[in-house]
XYZ file of C-alpha atoms in Angstrom:
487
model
C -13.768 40.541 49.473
C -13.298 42.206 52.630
C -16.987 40.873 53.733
C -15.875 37.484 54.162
C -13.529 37.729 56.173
C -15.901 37.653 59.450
C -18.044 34.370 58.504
C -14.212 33.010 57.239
C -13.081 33.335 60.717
C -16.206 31.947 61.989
C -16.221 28.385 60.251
C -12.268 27.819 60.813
C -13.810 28.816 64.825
C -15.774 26.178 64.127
C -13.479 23.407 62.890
C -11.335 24.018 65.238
C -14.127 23.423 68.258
C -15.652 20.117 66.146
C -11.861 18.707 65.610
C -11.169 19.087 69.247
C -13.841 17.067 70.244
C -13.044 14.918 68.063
C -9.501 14.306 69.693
C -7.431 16.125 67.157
C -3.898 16.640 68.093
C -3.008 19.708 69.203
C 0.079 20.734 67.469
C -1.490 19.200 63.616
C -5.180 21.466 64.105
C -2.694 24.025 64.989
C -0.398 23.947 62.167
C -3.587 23.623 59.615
C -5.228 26.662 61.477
C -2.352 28.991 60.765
C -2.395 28.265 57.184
C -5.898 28.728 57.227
C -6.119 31.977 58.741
C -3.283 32.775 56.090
C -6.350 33.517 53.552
C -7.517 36.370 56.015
C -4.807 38.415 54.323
C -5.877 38.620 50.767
C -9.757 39.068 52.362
C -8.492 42.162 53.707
C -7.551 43.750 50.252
C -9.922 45.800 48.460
C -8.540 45.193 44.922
C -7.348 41.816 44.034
C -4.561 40.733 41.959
C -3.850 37.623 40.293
C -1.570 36.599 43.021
C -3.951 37.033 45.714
C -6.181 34.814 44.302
C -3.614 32.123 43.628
C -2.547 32.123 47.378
C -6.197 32.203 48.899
C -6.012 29.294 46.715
C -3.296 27.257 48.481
C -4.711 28.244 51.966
C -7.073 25.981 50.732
C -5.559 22.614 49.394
C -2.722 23.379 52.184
C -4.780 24.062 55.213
C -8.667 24.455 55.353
C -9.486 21.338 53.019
C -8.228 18.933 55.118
C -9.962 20.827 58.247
C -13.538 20.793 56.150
C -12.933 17.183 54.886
C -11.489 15.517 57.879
C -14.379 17.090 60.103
C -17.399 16.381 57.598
C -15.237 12.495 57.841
C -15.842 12.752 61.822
C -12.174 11.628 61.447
C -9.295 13.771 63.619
C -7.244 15.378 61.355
C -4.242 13.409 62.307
C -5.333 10.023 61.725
C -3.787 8.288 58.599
C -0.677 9.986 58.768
C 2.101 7.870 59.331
C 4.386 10.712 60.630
C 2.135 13.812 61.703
C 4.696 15.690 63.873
C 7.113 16.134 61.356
C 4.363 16.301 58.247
C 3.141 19.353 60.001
C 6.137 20.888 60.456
C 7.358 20.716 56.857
C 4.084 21.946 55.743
C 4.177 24.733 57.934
C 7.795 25.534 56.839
C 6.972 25.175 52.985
C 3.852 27.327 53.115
C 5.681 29.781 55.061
C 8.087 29.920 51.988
C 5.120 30.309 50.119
C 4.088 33.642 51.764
C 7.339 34.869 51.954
C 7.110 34.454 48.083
C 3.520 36.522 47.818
C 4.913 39.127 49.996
C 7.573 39.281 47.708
C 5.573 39.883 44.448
C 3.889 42.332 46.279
C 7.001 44.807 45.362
C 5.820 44.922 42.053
C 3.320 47.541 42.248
C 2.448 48.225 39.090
C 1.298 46.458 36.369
C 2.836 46.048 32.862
C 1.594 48.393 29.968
C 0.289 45.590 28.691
C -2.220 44.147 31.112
C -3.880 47.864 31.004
C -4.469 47.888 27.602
C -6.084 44.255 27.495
C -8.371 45.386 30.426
C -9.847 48.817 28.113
C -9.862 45.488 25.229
C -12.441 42.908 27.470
C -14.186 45.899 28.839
C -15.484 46.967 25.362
C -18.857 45.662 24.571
C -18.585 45.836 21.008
C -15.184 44.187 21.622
C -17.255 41.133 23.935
C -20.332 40.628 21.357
C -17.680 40.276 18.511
C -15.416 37.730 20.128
C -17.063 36.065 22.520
C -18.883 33.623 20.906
C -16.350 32.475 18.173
C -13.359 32.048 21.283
C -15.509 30.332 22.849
C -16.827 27.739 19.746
C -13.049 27.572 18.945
C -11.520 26.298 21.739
C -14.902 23.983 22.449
C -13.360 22.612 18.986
C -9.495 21.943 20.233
C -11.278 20.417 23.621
C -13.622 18.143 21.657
C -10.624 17.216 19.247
C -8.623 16.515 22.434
C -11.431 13.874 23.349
C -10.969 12.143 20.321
C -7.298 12.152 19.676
C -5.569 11.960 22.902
C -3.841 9.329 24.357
C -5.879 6.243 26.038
C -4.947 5.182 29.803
C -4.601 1.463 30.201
C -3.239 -0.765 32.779
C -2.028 1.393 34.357
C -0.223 3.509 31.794
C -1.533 5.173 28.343
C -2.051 3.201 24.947
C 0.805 4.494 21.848
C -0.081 6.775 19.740
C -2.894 9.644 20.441
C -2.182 13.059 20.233
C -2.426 15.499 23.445
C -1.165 18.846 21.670
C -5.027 20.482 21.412
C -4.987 20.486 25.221
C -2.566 24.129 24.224
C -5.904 25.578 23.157
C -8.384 25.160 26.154
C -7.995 28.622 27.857
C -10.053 29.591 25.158
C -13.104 28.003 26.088
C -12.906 30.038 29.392
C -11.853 33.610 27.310
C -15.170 33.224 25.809
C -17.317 32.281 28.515
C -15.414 35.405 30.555
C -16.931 37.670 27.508
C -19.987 36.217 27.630
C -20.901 36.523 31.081
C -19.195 39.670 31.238
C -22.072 40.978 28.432
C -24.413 39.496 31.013
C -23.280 41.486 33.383
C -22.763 44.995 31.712
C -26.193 44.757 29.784
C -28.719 42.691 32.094
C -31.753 43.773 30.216
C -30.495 41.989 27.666
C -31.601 38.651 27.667
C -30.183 37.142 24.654
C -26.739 37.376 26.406
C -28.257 35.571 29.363
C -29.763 33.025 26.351
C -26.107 32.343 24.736
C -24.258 31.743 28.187
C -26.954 29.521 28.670
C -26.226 27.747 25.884
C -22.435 27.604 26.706
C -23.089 26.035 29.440
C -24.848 23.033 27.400
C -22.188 22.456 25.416
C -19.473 22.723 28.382
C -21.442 19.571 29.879
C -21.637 17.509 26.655
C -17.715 18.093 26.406
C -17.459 17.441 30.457
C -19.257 13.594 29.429
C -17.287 13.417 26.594
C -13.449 14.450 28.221
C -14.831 12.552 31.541
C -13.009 15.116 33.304
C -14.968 17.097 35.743
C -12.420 20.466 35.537
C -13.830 21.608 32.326
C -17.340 22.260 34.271
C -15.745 23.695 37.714
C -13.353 26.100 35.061
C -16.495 27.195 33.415
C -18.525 27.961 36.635
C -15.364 29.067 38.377
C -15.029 31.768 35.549
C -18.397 32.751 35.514
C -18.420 33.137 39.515
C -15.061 35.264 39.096
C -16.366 37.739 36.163
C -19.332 38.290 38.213
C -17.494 38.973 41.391
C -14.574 41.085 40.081
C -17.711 43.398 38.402
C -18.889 43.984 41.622
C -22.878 42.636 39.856
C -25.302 43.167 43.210
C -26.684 39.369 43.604
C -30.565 39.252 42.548
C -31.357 36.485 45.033
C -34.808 35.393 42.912
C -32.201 34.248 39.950
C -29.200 33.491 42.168
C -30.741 31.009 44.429
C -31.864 29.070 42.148
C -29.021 28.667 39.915
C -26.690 27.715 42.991
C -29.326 25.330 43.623
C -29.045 23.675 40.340
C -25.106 23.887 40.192
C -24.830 21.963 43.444
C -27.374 19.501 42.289
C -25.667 18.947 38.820
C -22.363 18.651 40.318
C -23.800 16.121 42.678
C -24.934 14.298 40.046
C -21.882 14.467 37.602
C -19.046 14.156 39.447
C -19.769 10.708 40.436
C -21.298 9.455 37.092
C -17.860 10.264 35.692
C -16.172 7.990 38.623
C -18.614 5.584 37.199
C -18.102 6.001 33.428
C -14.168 5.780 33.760
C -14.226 2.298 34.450
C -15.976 1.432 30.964
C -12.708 0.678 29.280
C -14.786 0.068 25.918
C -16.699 3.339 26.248
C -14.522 6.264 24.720
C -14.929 9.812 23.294
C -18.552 10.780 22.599
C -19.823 7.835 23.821
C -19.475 9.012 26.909
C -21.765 11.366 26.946
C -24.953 8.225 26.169
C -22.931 6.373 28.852
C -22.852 9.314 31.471
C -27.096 10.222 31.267
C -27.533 6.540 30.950
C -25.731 6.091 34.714
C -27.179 9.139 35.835
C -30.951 7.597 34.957
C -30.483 4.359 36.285
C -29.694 5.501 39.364
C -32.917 7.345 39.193
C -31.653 10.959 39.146
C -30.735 10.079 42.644
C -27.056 11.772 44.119
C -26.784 9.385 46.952
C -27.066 6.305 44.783
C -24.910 7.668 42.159
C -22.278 8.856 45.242
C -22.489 5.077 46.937
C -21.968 3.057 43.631
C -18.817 5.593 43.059
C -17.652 5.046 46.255
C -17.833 0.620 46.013
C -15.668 1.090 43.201
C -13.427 3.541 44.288
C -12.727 1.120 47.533
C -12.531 -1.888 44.963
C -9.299 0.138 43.801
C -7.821 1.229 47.156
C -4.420 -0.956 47.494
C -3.625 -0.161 51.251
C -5.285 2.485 53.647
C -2.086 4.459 53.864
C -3.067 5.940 50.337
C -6.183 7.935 51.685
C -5.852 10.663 54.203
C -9.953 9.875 55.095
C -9.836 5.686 54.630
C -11.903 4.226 54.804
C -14.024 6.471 52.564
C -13.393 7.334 49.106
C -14.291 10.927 48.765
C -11.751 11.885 46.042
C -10.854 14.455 47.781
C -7.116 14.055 48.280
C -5.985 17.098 46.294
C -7.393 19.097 48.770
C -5.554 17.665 51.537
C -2.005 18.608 50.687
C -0.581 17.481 54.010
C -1.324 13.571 52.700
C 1.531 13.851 49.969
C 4.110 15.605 52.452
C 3.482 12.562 55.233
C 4.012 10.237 51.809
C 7.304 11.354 51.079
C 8.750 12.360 54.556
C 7.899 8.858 55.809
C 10.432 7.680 53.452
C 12.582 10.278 53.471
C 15.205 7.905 55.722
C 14.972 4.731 53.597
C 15.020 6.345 50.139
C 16.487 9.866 50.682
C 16.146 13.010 48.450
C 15.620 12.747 44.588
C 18.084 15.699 43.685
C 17.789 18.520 41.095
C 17.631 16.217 38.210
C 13.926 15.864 38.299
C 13.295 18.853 38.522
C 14.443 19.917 35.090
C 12.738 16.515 33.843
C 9.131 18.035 32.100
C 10.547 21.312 30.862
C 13.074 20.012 29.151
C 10.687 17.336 27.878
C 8.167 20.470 26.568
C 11.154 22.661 25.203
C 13.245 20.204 23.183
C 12.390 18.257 20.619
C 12.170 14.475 21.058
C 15.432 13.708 19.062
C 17.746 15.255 21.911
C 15.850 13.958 24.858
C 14.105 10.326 25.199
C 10.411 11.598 26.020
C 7.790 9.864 28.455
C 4.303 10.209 29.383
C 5.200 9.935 33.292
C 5.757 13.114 35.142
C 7.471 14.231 37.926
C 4.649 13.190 40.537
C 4.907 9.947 38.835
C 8.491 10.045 39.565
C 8.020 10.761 42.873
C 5.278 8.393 43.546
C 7.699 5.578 42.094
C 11.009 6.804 44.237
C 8.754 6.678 47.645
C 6.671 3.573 46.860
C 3.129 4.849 46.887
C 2.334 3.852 43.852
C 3.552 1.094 41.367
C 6.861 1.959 39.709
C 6.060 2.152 36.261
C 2.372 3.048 36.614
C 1.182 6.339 35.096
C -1.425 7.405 37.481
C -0.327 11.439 37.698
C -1.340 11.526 41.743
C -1.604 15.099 42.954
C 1.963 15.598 45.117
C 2.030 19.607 45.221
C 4.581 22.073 45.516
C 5.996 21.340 48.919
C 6.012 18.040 49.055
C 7.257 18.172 45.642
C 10.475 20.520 46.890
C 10.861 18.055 50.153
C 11.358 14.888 47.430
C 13.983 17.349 45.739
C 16.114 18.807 48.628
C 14.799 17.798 52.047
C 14.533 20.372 54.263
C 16.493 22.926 52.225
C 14.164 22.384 49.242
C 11.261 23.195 51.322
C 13.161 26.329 52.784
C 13.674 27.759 49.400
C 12.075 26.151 46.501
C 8.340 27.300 47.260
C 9.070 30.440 47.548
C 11.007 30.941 44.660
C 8.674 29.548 42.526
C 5.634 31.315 43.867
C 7.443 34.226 43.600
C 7.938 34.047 39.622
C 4.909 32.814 39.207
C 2.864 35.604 41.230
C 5.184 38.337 39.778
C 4.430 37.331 36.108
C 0.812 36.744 36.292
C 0.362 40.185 38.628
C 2.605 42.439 35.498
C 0.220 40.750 33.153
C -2.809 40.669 34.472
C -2.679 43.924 36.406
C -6.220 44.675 39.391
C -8.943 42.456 39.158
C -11.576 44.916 39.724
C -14.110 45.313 36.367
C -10.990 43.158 34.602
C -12.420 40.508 32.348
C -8.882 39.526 30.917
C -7.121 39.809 34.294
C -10.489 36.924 35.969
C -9.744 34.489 32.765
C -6.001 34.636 33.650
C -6.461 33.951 37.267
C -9.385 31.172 36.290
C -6.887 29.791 33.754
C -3.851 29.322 36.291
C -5.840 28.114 39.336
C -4.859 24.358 38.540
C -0.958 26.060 39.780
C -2.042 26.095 43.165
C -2.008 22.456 43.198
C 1.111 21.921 40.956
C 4.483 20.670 42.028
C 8.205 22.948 41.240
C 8.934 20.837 37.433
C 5.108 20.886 36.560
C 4.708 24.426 37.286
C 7.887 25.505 35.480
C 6.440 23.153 32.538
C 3.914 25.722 32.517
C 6.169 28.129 31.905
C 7.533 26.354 29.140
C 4.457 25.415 26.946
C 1.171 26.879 28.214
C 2.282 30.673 29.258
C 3.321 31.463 25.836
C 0.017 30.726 24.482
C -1.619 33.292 26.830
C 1.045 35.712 25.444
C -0.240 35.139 22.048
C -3.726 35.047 22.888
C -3.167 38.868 24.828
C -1.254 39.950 21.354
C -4.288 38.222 19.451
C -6.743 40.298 21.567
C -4.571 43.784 21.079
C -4.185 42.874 17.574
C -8.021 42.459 17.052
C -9.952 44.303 19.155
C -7.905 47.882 19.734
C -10.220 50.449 21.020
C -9.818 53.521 18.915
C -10.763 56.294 20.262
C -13.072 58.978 18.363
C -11.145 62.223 17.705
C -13.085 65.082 17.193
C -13.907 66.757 13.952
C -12.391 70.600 13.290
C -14.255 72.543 11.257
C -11.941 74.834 9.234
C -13.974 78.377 7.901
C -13.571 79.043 4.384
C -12.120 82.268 3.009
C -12.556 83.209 6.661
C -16.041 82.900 6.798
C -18.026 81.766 9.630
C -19.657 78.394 9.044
C-alpha cells in the first residue's frame, strides 16, 4: 500500500489546483483536503488491518468523493450547500472524532486467538477447493430467495407482506468468491480455478439483474480486488488490462440499466434480468445512451435542487458526498432542533426483540431523520444515505458529533481488528473487511443494528469454518524396535 501514497498525493494536488480555478471557497476545499490527506496514514502501513481499510474508506465518502465528483461536475465544491461554513466545520469535527476513534483501536495490538486460526483455515488449499464452491452456490441461493420473497417498494413505501430475513445469509456469496479467487491466486497454472471464478462471476450478474441492486457486483469485484491485493499476486498486465477494461465497461453499462429497470413497477424478480439485457440492447450496447436516458428520469424525480449536492445532474453519486447530509440537517438544526437519544436505540431494539414487545416498522433511522428535517416526505420510505456524522449531529448537536463518531468507530474497528487479525495472505480477514465496507457509510443506530443481527452471523460462519475445515497437522510416525532389534 505504501506505493500509492505518491500518485494519492498527486491527484488531491490536483483537485485542489482544478477547484481553485473553479472558485472554490477557501475554507470548504480546505476542510475536504484534510480529510483527504487523512487516507495518507493507512498508505503508510505495511500490513493492513481491518480498521485501516474501513477508515481509508470514510476518507473517501467524507472528503475525496465530493472533491472527484464536484470537479469532474466543473461545479465548486461549495455550491448547493445551503450552509457551507458551518457544514464544514461539523464535518471536520466529526471526522476528527472518527480518527481519534482509529487511533484508539490501534491499542489493540494483537489479534484474538481466533482470527489466527481462521487465517491457517482460508489459507489451506484443500480447505479452499472443498468449500469454495458450495459457500458460494449457498448463499447465491439465500440472495436469489431474497429476490423473490422480499418486500416490494411502492409509493413511496414497501407493499405488506414479503420476507427480508435471507438478506442474513449474503456474506456468503463473498466467502466463496474470496476462496475462489484465492485458489486463483495460490495455483495460477491452474486454469480450472480461473474457469469457476469465471463462472461466479456469471451468476453474480444474473442475481445483480434480478436484485436490481448494483452492490452485489461492486462486493464481488471489490472482494476479488482485495484477495488479490492482500496476496501480494504481481499484476500480469496482458490479463489485467483487459479485465479492468471489461469491468469498467460492464459497470458502465449496468449501473444505469438498473436506474432504468427500477421504474418498471410491473417487472419484478427474474424478470429483471430479460428486462435489464433488453434496455441494455436497445440502447445499442451504447454507455452514453444508457447514462442519458438514466439521467431524464432521474431529473423527472428530483423534487427541489437542494436535494443534490451536483444539481442539476443526476449522477447518483450522493453517498459519496457525505458533506450533503451534514448541510441537510444543520440547516435545520435552528427550526427543528436535535432528535435526542431515542432514535438512536430505534433499529436495534427493532432487530433484538421480538415484534410483540415493540411495534416494528420498515422505516429506519435515516428515514427518521429525513422526516424530522424535511428532506424528504414524512412517511416516505426512501432509506437516503445520512452517515455517521450527520447522523450523531441529528442526535446531539454539537456534542453528538464530539463524541458519538468516535465511539462508535472505535467498537467497531476494535472488534473487526481482534477478529480479523493482518490482512497480509488473509483470505478470512479480506471477506470480513469486503463484508463490512457498507459501515463506512452507515449512521450510529444502523451500525449498532449491525451489531445486533448481522455480526453474529459472521461469528457463526468463523465457528462453521473452525468446525469444518481444522488443519491437522501430520505427526510423525515412531518406529518402536522389537525385542530390541534394529529395524
Amino acid at each position: 500500500m505504501r506505493s500509492l501514497g505518491w500518485p494519492y498525493s498527486i491527484i488531491l494536488l490536483l483537485l485542489a489546483v482544478a477547484q481553485l480555478l473553479l472558485g472554490a471557497s477557501f475554507w470548504i476545499l480546505a476542510v475536504l483536503l484534510m480529510i483527504s490527506a487523512a487516507a495518507l496514514v493507512p498508505l503508510t502501513r505495511s500490513s493492513w488491518r481491518i480498521s485501516d481499510g474501513l477508515y481509508a474508506i470514510m476518507t473517501v465518502y467524507f472528503g475525496s468523493g465530493a472533491l472527484v465528483v464536484k470537479t469532474l461536475a466543473g461545479q465548486p465544491v461549495h455550491t448547493n450547500l445551503h450552509v457551507p461554513d458551518s457544514s464544514a466545520g461539523y464535518l471536520l469535527l466529526g471526522f476528527c472524532s472518527i480518527s481519534i476513534g482509529y487511533g484508539v483501536s490501534h491499542a489493540v495490538r494483537r489479534p484474538a486467538r481466533i482470527a489466527e486460526q481462521l487465517r491457517a483455515v482460508t489459507s489451506h488449499s484443500p480447505n479452499l477447493v472443498r468449500f469454495a464452491v458450495p459457500i458460494f452456490l449457498a448463499g447465491a441461493l439465500f440472495l436469489f430467495l431474497q429476490t423473490q420473497f422480499r418486500p416490494i417498494a411502492a409509493d413511496g413505501g414497501f407493499e405488506p407482506g414479503g420476507f427480508g430475513g435471507f438478506g442474513t445469509f449474503y456474506p456468503l456469496l463473498l466467502l466463496g468468491a474470496a476462496m475462489q479467487a484465492a485458489l486463483v491466486v495460490l495455483q495460477p497454472r491452474q486454469y480450472r480455478h480461473r474457469a469457476v471464478l469465471a463462472g461466479m462471476a456469471v451468476v453474480v450478474l444474473a442475481l445483480t439483474f434480478a436484485d436490481n441492486t448494483k452492490r452485489t457486483l461492486f462486493d464481488f469485484l471489490l472482494i476479488i480486488g482485495l484477495v488479490f491485493i492482500v496476496h501480494g499476486a504481481r499484476p500480469r498486465w496482458r490479463w489485467v488490462l483487459p479485465m479492468m477494461g471489461s469491468a469498467i465497461l460492464l459497470l458502465a453499462l449496468v449501473m444505469p440499466a438498473i436506474q432504468i429497470v427500477r421504474t418498471m413497477a410491473d417487472v419484478r424478480s427474474t424478470g429483471r434480468i430479460t428486462a435489464t439485457w433488453q434496455v441494455i440492447r436497445n440502447a445499442g450496447f451504447d454507455p452514453l445512451r444508457l447514462a442519458a436516458e438514466a439521467e431524464r428520469i432521474a431529473l423527472g424525480h428530483q423534487l427541489s435542487w437542494r436535494e443534490s449536492y451536483i444539481f442539476p445532474l443526476a449522477w447518483n453519486t450522493e453517498r459519496f458526498t457525505m458533506i450533503q447530509p451534514v448541510d441537510l440537517v444543520a440547516r435545520g438544526l435552528d427550526e427543528h432542533g436535535t432528535m435526542g437519544a431515542a432514535d438512536l436505540w430505534r433499529d436495534p431494539l427493532e432487530t433484538l426483540l421480538p415484534g410483540f414487545l415493540l411495534d416494528k416498522s420498515l422505516a429506519n433511522a435515516p428515514d427518521r431523520i429525513a422526516w424530522h428535517y424535511g428532506f424528504r416526505a414524512s412517511g416516505s420510505i426512501a432509506r437516503p444515505v445520512v452517515g455517521l456524522i450527520a447522523s450523531s449531529l441529528a442526535a446531539f448537536g454539537l456534542l453528538g458529533v464530539l463524541l458519538l463518531p468516535m465511539l462508535v468507530t472505535a467498537l467497531t474497528f476494535v472488534v473487526l481488528d481482534l477478529l480479523g487479525g493482518r490482512l497480509t495472505g488473509n483470505v478470512w480477514g479480506a471477506f470480513l473487511l469486503s463484508a463490512t465496507t457498507f459501515l463506512a457509510e452507515k449512521e450510529v443506530s444502523t451500525t449498532l443494528s449491525f451489531f445486533c443481527r448481522s455480526f453474529p452471523f459472521l461469528l457463526l460462519i468463523a465457528a462453521s469454518l473452525l468446525l469444518m475445515g481444522r488443519v491437522r497437522r501430520v505427526r510423525p510416525m515412531r518406529v518402536i524396535p522389537i525385542n530390541g532389534m534394529p529395524l
